[in-house]
mmCIF file of C-alpha atoms in Angstrom:
data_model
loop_
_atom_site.group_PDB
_atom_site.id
_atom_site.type_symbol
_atom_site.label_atom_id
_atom_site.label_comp_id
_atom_site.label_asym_id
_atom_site.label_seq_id
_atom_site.Cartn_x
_atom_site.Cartn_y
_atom_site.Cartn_z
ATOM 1 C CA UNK A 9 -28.731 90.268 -152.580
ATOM 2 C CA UNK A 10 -25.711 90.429 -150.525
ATOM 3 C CA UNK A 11 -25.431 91.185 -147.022
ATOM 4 C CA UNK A 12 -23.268 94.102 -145.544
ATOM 5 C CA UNK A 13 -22.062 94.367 -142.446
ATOM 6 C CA UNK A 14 -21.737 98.000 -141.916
ATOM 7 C CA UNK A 15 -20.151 97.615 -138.635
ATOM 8 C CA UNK A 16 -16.937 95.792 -139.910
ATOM 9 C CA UNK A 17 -16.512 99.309 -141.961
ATOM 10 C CA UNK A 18 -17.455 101.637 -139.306
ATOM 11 C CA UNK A 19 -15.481 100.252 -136.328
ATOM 12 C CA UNK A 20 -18.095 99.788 -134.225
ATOM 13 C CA UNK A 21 -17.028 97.343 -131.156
ATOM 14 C CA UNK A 22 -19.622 94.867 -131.029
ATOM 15 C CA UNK A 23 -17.598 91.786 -130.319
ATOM 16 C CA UNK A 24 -16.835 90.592 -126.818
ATOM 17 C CA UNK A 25 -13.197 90.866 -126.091
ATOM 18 C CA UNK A 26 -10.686 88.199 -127.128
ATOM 19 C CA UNK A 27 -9.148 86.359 -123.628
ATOM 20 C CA UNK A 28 -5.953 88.095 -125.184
ATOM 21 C CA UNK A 29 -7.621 91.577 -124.875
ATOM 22 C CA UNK A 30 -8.757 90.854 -120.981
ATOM 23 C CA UNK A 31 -5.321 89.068 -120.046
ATOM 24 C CA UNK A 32 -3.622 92.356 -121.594
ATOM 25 C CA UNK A 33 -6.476 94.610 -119.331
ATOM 26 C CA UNK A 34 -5.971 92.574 -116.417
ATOM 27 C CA UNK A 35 -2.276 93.300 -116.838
ATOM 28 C CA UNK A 36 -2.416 96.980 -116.781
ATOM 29 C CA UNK A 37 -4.851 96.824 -113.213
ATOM 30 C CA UNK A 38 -8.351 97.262 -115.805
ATOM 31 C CA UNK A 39 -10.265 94.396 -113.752
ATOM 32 C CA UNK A 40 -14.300 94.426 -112.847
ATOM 33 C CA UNK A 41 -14.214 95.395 -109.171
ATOM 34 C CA UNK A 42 -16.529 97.273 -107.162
ATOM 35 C CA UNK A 43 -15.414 100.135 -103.597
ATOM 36 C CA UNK A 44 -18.720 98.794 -102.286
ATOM 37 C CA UNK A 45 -18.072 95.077 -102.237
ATOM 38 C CA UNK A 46 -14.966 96.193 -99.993
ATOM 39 C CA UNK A 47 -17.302 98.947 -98.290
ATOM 40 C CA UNK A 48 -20.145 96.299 -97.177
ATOM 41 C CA UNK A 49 -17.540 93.248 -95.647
ATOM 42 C CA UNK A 50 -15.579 96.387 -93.965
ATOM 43 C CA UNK A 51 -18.623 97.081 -92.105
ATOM 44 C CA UNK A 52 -19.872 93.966 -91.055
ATOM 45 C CA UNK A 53 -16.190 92.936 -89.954
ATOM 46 C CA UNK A 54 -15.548 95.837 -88.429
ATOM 47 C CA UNK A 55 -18.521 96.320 -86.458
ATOM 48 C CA UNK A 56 -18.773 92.459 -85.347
ATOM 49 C CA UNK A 57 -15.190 92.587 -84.212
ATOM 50 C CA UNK A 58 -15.861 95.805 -82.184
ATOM 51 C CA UNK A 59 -18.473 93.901 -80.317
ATOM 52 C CA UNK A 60 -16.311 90.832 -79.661
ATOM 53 C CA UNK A 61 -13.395 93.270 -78.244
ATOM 54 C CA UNK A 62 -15.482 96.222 -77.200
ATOM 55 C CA UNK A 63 -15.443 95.299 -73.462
ATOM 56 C CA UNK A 64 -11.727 95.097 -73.318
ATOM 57 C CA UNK A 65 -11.413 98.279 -75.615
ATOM 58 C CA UNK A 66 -13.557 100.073 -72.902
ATOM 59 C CA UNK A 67 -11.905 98.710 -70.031
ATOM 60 C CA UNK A 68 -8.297 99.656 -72.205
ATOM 61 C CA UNK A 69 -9.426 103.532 -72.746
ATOM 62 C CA UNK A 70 -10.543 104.019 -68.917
ATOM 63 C CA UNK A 71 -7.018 103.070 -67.813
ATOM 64 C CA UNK A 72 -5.222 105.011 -70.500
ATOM 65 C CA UNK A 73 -7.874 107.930 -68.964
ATOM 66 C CA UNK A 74 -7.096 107.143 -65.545
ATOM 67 C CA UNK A 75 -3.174 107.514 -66.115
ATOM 68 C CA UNK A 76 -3.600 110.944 -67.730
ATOM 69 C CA UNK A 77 -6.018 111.926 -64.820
ATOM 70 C CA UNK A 78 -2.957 110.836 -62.578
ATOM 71 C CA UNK A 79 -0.818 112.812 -64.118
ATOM 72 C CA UNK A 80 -2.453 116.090 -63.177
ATOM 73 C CA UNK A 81 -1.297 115.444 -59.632
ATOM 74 C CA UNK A 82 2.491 116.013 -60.742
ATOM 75 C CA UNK A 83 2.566 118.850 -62.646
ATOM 76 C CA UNK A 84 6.312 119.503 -62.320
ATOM 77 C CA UNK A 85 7.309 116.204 -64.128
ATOM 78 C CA UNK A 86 4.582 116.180 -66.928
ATOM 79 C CA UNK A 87 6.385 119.443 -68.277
ATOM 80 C CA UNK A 88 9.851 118.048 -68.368
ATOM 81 C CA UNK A 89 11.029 117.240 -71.803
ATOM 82 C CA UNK A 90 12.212 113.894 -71.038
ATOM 83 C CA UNK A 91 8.737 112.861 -68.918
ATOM 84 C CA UNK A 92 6.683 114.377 -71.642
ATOM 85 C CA UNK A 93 8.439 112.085 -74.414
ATOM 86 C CA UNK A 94 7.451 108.887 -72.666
ATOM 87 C CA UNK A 95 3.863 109.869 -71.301
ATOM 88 C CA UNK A 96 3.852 110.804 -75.104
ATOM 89 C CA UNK A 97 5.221 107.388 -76.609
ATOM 90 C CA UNK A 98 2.580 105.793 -74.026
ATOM 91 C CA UNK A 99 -0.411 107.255 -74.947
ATOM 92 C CA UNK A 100 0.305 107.150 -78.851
ATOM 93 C CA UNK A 101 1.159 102.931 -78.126
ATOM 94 C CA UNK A 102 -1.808 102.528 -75.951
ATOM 95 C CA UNK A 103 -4.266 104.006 -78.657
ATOM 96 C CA UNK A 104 -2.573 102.055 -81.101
ATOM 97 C CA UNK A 105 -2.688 98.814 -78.911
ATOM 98 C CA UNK A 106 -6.487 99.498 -78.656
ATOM 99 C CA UNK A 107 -7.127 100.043 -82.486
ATOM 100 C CA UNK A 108 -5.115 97.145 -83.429
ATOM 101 C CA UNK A 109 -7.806 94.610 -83.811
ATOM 102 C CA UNK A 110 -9.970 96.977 -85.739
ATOM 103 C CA UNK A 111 -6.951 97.975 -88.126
ATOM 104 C CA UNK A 112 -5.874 94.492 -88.382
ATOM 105 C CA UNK A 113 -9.665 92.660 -89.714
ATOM 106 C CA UNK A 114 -9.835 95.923 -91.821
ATOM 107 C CA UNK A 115 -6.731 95.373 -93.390
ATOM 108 C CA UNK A 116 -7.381 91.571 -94.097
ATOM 109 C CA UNK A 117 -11.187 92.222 -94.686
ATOM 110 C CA UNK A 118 -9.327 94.556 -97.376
ATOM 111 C CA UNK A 119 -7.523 92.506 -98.916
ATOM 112 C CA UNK A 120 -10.113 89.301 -98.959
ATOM 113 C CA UNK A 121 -12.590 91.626 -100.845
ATOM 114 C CA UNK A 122 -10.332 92.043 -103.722
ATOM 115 C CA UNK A 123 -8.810 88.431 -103.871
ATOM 116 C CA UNK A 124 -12.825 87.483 -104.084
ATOM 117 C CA UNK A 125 -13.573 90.098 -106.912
ATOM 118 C CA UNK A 126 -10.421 89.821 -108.737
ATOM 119 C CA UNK A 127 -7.978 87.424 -107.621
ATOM 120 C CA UNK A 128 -4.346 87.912 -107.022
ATOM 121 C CA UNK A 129 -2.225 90.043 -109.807
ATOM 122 C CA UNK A 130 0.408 92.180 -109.318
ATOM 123 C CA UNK A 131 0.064 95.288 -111.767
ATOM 124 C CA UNK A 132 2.742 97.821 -111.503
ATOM 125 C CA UNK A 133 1.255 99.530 -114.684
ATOM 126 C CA UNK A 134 -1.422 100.614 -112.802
ATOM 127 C CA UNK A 135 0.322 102.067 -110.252
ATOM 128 C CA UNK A 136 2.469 104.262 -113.016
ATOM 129 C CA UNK A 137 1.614 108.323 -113.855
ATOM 130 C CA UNK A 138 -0.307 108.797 -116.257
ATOM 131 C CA UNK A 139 0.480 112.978 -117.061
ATOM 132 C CA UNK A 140 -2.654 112.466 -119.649
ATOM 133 C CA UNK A 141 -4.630 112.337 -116.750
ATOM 134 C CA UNK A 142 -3.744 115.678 -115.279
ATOM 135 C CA UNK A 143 -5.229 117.306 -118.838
ATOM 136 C CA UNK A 144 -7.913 119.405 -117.613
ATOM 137 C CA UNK A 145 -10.035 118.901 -120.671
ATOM 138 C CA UNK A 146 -10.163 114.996 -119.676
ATOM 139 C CA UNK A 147 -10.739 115.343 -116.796
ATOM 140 C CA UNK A 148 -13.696 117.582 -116.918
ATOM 141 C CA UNK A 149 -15.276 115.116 -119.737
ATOM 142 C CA UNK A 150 -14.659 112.340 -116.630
ATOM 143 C CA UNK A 151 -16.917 114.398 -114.171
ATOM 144 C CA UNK A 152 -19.296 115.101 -116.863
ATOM 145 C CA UNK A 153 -20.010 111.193 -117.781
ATOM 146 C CA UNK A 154 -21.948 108.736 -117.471
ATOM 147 C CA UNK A 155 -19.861 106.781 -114.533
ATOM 148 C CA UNK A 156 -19.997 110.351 -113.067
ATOM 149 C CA UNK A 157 -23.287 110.347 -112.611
ATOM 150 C CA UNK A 158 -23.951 106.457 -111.528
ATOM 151 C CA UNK A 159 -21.736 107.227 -108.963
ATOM 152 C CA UNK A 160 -23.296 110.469 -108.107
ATOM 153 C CA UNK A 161 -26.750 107.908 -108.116
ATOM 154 C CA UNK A 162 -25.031 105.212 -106.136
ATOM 155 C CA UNK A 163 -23.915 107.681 -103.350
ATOM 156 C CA UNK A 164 -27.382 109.017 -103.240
ATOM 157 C CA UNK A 165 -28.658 105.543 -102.594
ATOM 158 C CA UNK A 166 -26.153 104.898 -100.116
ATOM 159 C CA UNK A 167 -26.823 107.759 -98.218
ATOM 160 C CA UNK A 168 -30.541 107.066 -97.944
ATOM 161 C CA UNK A 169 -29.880 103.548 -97.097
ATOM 162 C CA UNK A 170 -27.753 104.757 -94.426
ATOM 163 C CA UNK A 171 -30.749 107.674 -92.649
ATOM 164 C CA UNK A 172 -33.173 105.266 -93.671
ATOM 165 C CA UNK A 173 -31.602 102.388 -91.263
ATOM 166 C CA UNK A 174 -30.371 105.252 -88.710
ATOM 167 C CA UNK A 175 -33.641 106.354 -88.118
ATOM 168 C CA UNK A 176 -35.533 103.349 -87.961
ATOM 169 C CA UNK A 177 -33.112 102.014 -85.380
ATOM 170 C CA UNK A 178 -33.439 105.328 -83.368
ATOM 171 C CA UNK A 179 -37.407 105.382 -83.403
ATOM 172 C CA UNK A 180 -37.277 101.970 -81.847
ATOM 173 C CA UNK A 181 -35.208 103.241 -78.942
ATOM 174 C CA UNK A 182 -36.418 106.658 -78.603
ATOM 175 C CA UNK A 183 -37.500 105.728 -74.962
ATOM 176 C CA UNK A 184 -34.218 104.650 -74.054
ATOM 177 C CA UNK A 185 -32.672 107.296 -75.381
ATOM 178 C CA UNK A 186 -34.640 109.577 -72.919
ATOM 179 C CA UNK A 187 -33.494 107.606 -70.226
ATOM 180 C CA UNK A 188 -29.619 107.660 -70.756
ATOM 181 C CA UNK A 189 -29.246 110.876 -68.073
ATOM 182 C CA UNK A 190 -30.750 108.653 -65.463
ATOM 183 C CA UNK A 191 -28.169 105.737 -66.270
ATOM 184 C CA UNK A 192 -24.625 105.304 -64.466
ATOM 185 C CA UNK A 193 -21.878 105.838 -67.037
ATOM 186 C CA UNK A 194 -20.735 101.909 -67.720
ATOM 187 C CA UNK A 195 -24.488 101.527 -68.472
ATOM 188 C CA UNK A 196 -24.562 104.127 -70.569
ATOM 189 C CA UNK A 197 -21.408 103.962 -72.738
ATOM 190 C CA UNK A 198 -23.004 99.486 -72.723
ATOM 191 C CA UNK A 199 -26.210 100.914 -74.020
ATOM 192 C CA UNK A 200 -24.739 103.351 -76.385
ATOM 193 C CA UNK A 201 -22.268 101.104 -77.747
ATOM 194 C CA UNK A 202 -24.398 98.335 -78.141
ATOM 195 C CA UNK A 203 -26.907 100.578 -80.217
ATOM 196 C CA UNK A 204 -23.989 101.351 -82.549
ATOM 197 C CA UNK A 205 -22.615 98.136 -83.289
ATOM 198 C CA UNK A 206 -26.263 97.112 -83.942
ATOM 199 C CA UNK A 207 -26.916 99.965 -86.411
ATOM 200 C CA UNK A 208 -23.359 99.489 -88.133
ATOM 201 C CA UNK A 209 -24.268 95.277 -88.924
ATOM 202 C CA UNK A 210 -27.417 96.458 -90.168
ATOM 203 C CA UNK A 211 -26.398 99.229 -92.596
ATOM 204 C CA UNK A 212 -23.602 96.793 -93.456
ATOM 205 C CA UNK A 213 -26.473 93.764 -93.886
ATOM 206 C CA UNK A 214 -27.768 96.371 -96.502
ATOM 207 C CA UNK A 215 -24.614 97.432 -97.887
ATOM 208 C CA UNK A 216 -24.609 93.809 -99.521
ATOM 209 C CA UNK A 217 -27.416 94.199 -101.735
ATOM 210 C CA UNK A 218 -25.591 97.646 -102.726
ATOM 211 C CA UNK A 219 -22.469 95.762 -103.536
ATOM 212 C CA UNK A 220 -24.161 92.980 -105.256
ATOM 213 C CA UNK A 221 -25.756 95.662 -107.426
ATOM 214 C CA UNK A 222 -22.653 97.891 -108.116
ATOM 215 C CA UNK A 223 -20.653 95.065 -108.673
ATOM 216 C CA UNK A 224 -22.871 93.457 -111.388
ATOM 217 C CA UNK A 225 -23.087 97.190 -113.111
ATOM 218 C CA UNK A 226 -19.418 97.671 -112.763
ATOM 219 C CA UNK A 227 -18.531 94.191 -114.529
ATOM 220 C CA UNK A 228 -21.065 94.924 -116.900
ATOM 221 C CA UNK A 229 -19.276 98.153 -117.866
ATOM 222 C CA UNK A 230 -16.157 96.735 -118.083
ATOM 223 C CA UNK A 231 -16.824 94.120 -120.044
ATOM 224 C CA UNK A 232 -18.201 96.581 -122.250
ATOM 225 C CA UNK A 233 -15.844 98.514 -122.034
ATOM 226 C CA UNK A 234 -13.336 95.794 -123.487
ATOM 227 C CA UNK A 235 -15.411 95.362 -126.456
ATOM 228 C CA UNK A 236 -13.595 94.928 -129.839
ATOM 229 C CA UNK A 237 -14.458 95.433 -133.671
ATOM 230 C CA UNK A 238 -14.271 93.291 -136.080
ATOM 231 C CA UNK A 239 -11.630 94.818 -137.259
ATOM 232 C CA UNK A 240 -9.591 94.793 -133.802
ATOM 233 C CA UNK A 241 -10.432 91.095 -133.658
ATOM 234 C CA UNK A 242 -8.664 90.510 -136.836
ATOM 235 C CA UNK A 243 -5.529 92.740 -136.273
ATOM 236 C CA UNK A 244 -5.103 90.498 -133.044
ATOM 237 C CA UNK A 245 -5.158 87.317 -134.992
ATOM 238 C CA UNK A 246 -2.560 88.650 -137.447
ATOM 239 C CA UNK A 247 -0.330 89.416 -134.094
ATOM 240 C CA UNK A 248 -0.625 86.903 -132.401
ATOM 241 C CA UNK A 249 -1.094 83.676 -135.050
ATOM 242 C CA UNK A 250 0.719 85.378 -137.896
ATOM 243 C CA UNK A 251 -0.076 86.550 -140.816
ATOM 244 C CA UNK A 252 -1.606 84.154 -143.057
ATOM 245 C CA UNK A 253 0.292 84.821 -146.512
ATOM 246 C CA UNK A 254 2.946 84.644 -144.630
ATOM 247 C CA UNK A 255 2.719 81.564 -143.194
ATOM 248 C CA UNK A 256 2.106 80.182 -146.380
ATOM 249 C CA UNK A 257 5.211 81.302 -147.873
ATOM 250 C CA UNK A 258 7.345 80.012 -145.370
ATOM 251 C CA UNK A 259 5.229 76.806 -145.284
ATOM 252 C CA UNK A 260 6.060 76.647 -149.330
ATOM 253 C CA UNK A 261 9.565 77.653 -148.886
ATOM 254 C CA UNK A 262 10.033 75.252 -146.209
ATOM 255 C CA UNK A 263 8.355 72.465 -148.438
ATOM 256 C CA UNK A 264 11.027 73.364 -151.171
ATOM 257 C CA UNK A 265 13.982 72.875 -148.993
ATOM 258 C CA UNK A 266 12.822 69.683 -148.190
ATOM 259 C CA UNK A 267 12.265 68.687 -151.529
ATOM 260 C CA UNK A 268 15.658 70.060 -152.787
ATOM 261 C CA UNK A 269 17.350 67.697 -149.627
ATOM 262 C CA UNK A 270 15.485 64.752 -150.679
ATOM 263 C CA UNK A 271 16.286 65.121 -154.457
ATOM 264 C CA UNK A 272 19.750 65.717 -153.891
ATOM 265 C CA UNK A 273 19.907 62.419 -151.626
ATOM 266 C CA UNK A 274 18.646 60.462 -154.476
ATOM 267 C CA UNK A 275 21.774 59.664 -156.506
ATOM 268 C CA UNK A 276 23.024 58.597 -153.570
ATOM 269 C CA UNK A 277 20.167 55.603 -153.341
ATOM 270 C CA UNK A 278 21.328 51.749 -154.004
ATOM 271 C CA UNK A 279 17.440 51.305 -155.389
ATOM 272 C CA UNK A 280 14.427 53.171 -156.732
ATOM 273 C CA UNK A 281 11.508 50.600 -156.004
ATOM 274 C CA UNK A 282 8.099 51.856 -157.980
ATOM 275 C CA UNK A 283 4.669 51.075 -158.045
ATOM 276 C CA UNK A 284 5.661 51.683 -161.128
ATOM 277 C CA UNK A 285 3.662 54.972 -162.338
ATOM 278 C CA UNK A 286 2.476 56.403 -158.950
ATOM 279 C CA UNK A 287 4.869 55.505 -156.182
ATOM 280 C CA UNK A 288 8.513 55.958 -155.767
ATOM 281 C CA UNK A 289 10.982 55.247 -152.310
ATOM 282 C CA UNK A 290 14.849 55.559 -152.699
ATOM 283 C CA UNK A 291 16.572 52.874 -150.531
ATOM 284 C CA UNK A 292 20.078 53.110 -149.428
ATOM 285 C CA UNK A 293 22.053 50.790 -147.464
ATOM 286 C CA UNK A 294 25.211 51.367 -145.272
ATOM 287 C CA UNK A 295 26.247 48.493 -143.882
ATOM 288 C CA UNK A 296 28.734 50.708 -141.418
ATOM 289 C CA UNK A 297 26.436 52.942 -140.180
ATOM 290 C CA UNK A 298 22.913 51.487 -140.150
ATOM 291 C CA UNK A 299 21.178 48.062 -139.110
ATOM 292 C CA UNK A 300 19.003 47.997 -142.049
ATOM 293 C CA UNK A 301 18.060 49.957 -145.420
ATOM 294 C CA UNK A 302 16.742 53.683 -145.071
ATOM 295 C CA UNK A 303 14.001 55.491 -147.090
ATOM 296 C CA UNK A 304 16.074 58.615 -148.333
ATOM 297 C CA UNK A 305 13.368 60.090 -151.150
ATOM 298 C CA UNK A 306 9.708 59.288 -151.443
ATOM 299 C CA UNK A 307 6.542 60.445 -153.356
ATOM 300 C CA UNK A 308 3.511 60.021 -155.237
ATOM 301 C CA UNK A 309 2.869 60.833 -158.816
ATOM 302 C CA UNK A 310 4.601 64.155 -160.143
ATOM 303 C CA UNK A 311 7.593 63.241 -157.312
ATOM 304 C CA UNK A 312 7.577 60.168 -157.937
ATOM 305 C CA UNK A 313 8.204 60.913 -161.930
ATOM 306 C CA UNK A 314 11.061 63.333 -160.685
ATOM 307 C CA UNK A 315 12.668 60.788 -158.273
ATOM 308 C CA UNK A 316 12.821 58.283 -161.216
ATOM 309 C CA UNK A 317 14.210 60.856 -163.743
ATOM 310 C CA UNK A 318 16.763 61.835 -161.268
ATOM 311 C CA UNK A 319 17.572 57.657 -160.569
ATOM 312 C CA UNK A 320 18.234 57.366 -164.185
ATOM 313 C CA UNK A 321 20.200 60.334 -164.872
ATOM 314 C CA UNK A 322 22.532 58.924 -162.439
ATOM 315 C CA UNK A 323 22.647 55.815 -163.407
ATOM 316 C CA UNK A 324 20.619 54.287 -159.677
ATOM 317 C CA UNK A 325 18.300 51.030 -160.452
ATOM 318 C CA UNK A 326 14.997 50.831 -160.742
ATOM 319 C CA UNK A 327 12.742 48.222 -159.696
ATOM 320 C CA UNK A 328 9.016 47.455 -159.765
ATOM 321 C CA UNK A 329 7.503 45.641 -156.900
ATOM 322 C CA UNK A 330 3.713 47.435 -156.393
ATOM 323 C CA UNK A 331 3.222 45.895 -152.817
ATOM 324 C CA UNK A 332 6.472 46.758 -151.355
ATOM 325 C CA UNK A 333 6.389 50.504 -153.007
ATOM 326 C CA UNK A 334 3.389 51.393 -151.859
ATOM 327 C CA UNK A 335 4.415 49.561 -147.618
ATOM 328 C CA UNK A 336 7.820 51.370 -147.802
ATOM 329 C CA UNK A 337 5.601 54.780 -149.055
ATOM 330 C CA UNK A 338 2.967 54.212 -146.174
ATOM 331 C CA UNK A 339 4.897 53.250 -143.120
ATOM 332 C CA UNK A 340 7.790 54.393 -143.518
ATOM 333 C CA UNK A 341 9.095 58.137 -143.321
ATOM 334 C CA UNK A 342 12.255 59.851 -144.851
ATOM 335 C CA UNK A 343 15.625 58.814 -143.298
ATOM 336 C CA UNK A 344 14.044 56.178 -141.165
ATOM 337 C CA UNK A 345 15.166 52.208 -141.452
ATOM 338 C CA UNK A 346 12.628 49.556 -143.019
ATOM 339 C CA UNK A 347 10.694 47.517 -140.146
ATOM 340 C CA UNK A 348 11.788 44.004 -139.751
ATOM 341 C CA UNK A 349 9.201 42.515 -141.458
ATOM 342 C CA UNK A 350 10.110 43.939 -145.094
ATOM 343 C CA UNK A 351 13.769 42.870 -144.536
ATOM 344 C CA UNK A 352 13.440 39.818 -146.552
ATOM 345 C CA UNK A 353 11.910 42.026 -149.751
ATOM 346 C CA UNK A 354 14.146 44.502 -149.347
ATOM 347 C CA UNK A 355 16.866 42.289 -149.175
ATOM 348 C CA UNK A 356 16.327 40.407 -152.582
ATOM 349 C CA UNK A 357 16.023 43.747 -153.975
ATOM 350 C CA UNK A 358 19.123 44.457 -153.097
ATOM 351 C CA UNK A 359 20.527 41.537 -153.617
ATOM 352 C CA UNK A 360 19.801 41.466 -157.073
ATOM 353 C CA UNK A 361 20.552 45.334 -157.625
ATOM 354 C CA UNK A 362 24.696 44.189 -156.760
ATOM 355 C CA UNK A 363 24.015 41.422 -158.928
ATOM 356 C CA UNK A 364 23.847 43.786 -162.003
ATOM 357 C CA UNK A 365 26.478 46.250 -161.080
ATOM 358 C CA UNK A 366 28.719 43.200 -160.860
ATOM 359 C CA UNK A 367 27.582 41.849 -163.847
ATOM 360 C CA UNK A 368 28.171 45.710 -165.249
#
């Protein structure tokens, strides 16, 4: 009985994505990361830093107050264009000078939460239009969806999280929230303040398990998301190794080039030393441009045979010496010099090689 794997035929994406496949999401800004992770440190900064600062942010707003209560007493200037520019340009610097540390730990807080999730990568591909998303037919199949309606789930939970904290911190303190008209206003505002800073840690405190939750879901979803057939898997190795036939051919075509270069240098050769039937190495010997003998041709069996038809054909010695065939074949490689030690074979080779073409 064989087995089929229906999958491979239908396309279905069951593999996990190749690291080529994520590296090429990553690329175009399709990473795992999660508004809430960014929503629940934004809180907990935000609110901590307000109560580090808040006493100098109160004491910063009553003077901005207190110079735009002064101003009533001079009516005439306030409405002349030139006074009214700078009380302006003060007021809009003085609210910014107050909201700076607020903007400034959300802005890092910001940019922290994605370095954690994702890490740093610039995409400008995902910052590109994209007129297929303005299709209206797309875009109503994205708000009917399944991540339409996790999101419609995780604001619900959000939102409860949110009363539920809101109004368990309130019942504690309705009694001193009966007593605020009989406070002085510093004590109030203290009070008041205080009461919000304490309800914005906590509903941030919560927000963690949120993020923790959302996050896991959306890196779930991407992940499989990024899923690939078997099919997809294949095409990619084909891209990216080569394909395999192809290889081959230029691996064999390769091989033959080599083979025709070594062939051709065997003419050329001073000797032909053999094993004598399996192994064959063509020596050649320049005394002007090399210290010692090279290995210009070498092989076993069916090359060998060919490198010794090719010797006699052109009229190049042939000698037997087993040991020495099958050293030169083993150690060393084509157009390399012979090691030391096998000068002193080599060289009564040789020796007696010129010996018979003198003789001849």
């Amino acid at each position: 009985m064989l087995k089929i794997d229906l999958a491979y035929f239908a396309g279905e994406k069951t593999e996990k994505a190749t690291p080529r496949k994520k590296r090429k999401a990553r690329e175009e800004g399709q990473v795992a990361k999660s508004q809430e992770v960014n929503t629940a440190f934004l809180l907990l900064a935000a609110f901590s830093t307000l109560g580090a600062v808040g006493s100098w942010m109160y004491d910063r707003t009553s003077d901005i107050f207190g110079f735009g209560l002064a101003l009533v007493s001079e009516p005439d200037a306030i409405f002349s264009p030139d006074y009214a520019g700078r009380v302006v340009s003060f007021f809009f610097f003085q609210a910014l000078l107050v909201a700076m540390p607020i903007l400034i730990i959300a802005a890092l807080v910001g940019v922290i939460a994605n370095l954690v999730q994702v890490g740093w990568q610039i995409t400008p591909k995902a910052i590109q239009p994209k007129f297929s998303k303005l299709n209206p037919l797309s875009g109503f199949k994205r708000i009917i969806s399944f991540q339409s309606l996790m999101t419609l789930l995780q604001s619900l939970v959000k939102f409860t999280i949110i009363i539920a904290v809101i109004y368990s911190a309130l019942r504690d303190e309705i009694n001193h929230l009966q007593l605020l008209s009989d406070m002085g206003l510093f004590e109030a505002v203290s009070w008041l303040g205080d009461l919000i800073i304490r309800l914005g840690l906590t509903v941030g405190a919560w927000f963690i398990f949120v993020a923790a939750a959302d996050y896991a879901f959306t890196r779930w979803k991407h992940l499989k998301d990024l899923r690939m057939s078997k099919q997809e898997i294949k095409e990619e190795f084909k891209q990216s190794e080569g394909n395999p036939q192809i290889k081959g051919r230029i691996r064999s075509k390769m091989q033959e080039a080599s083979m025709r270069r070594m062939m051709e240098a065997v003419p050329n050769a001073d000797v032909i030393v053999t094993n004598p039937s399996h192994y064959a190495v063509a020596l050649a010997y320049d005394r002007d441009s090399s210290r010692a003998p090279c290995v210009t041709a070498k092989g076993v069996d069916f090359l060998a045979r060919k490198i010794k038809e090719k010797a006699e054909e052109n009229g190049v010695e042939i000698v037997e010496n087993k040991e020495l065939a099958r050293a030169l074949y083993a150690t060393v490689d084509i157009g390399q010099e012979i090691p030391p030690e096998m000068y002193q074979a080599v060289a009564e080779i040789l020796a007696f090689v010129y010996k018979l073409k003198k003789m001849a």
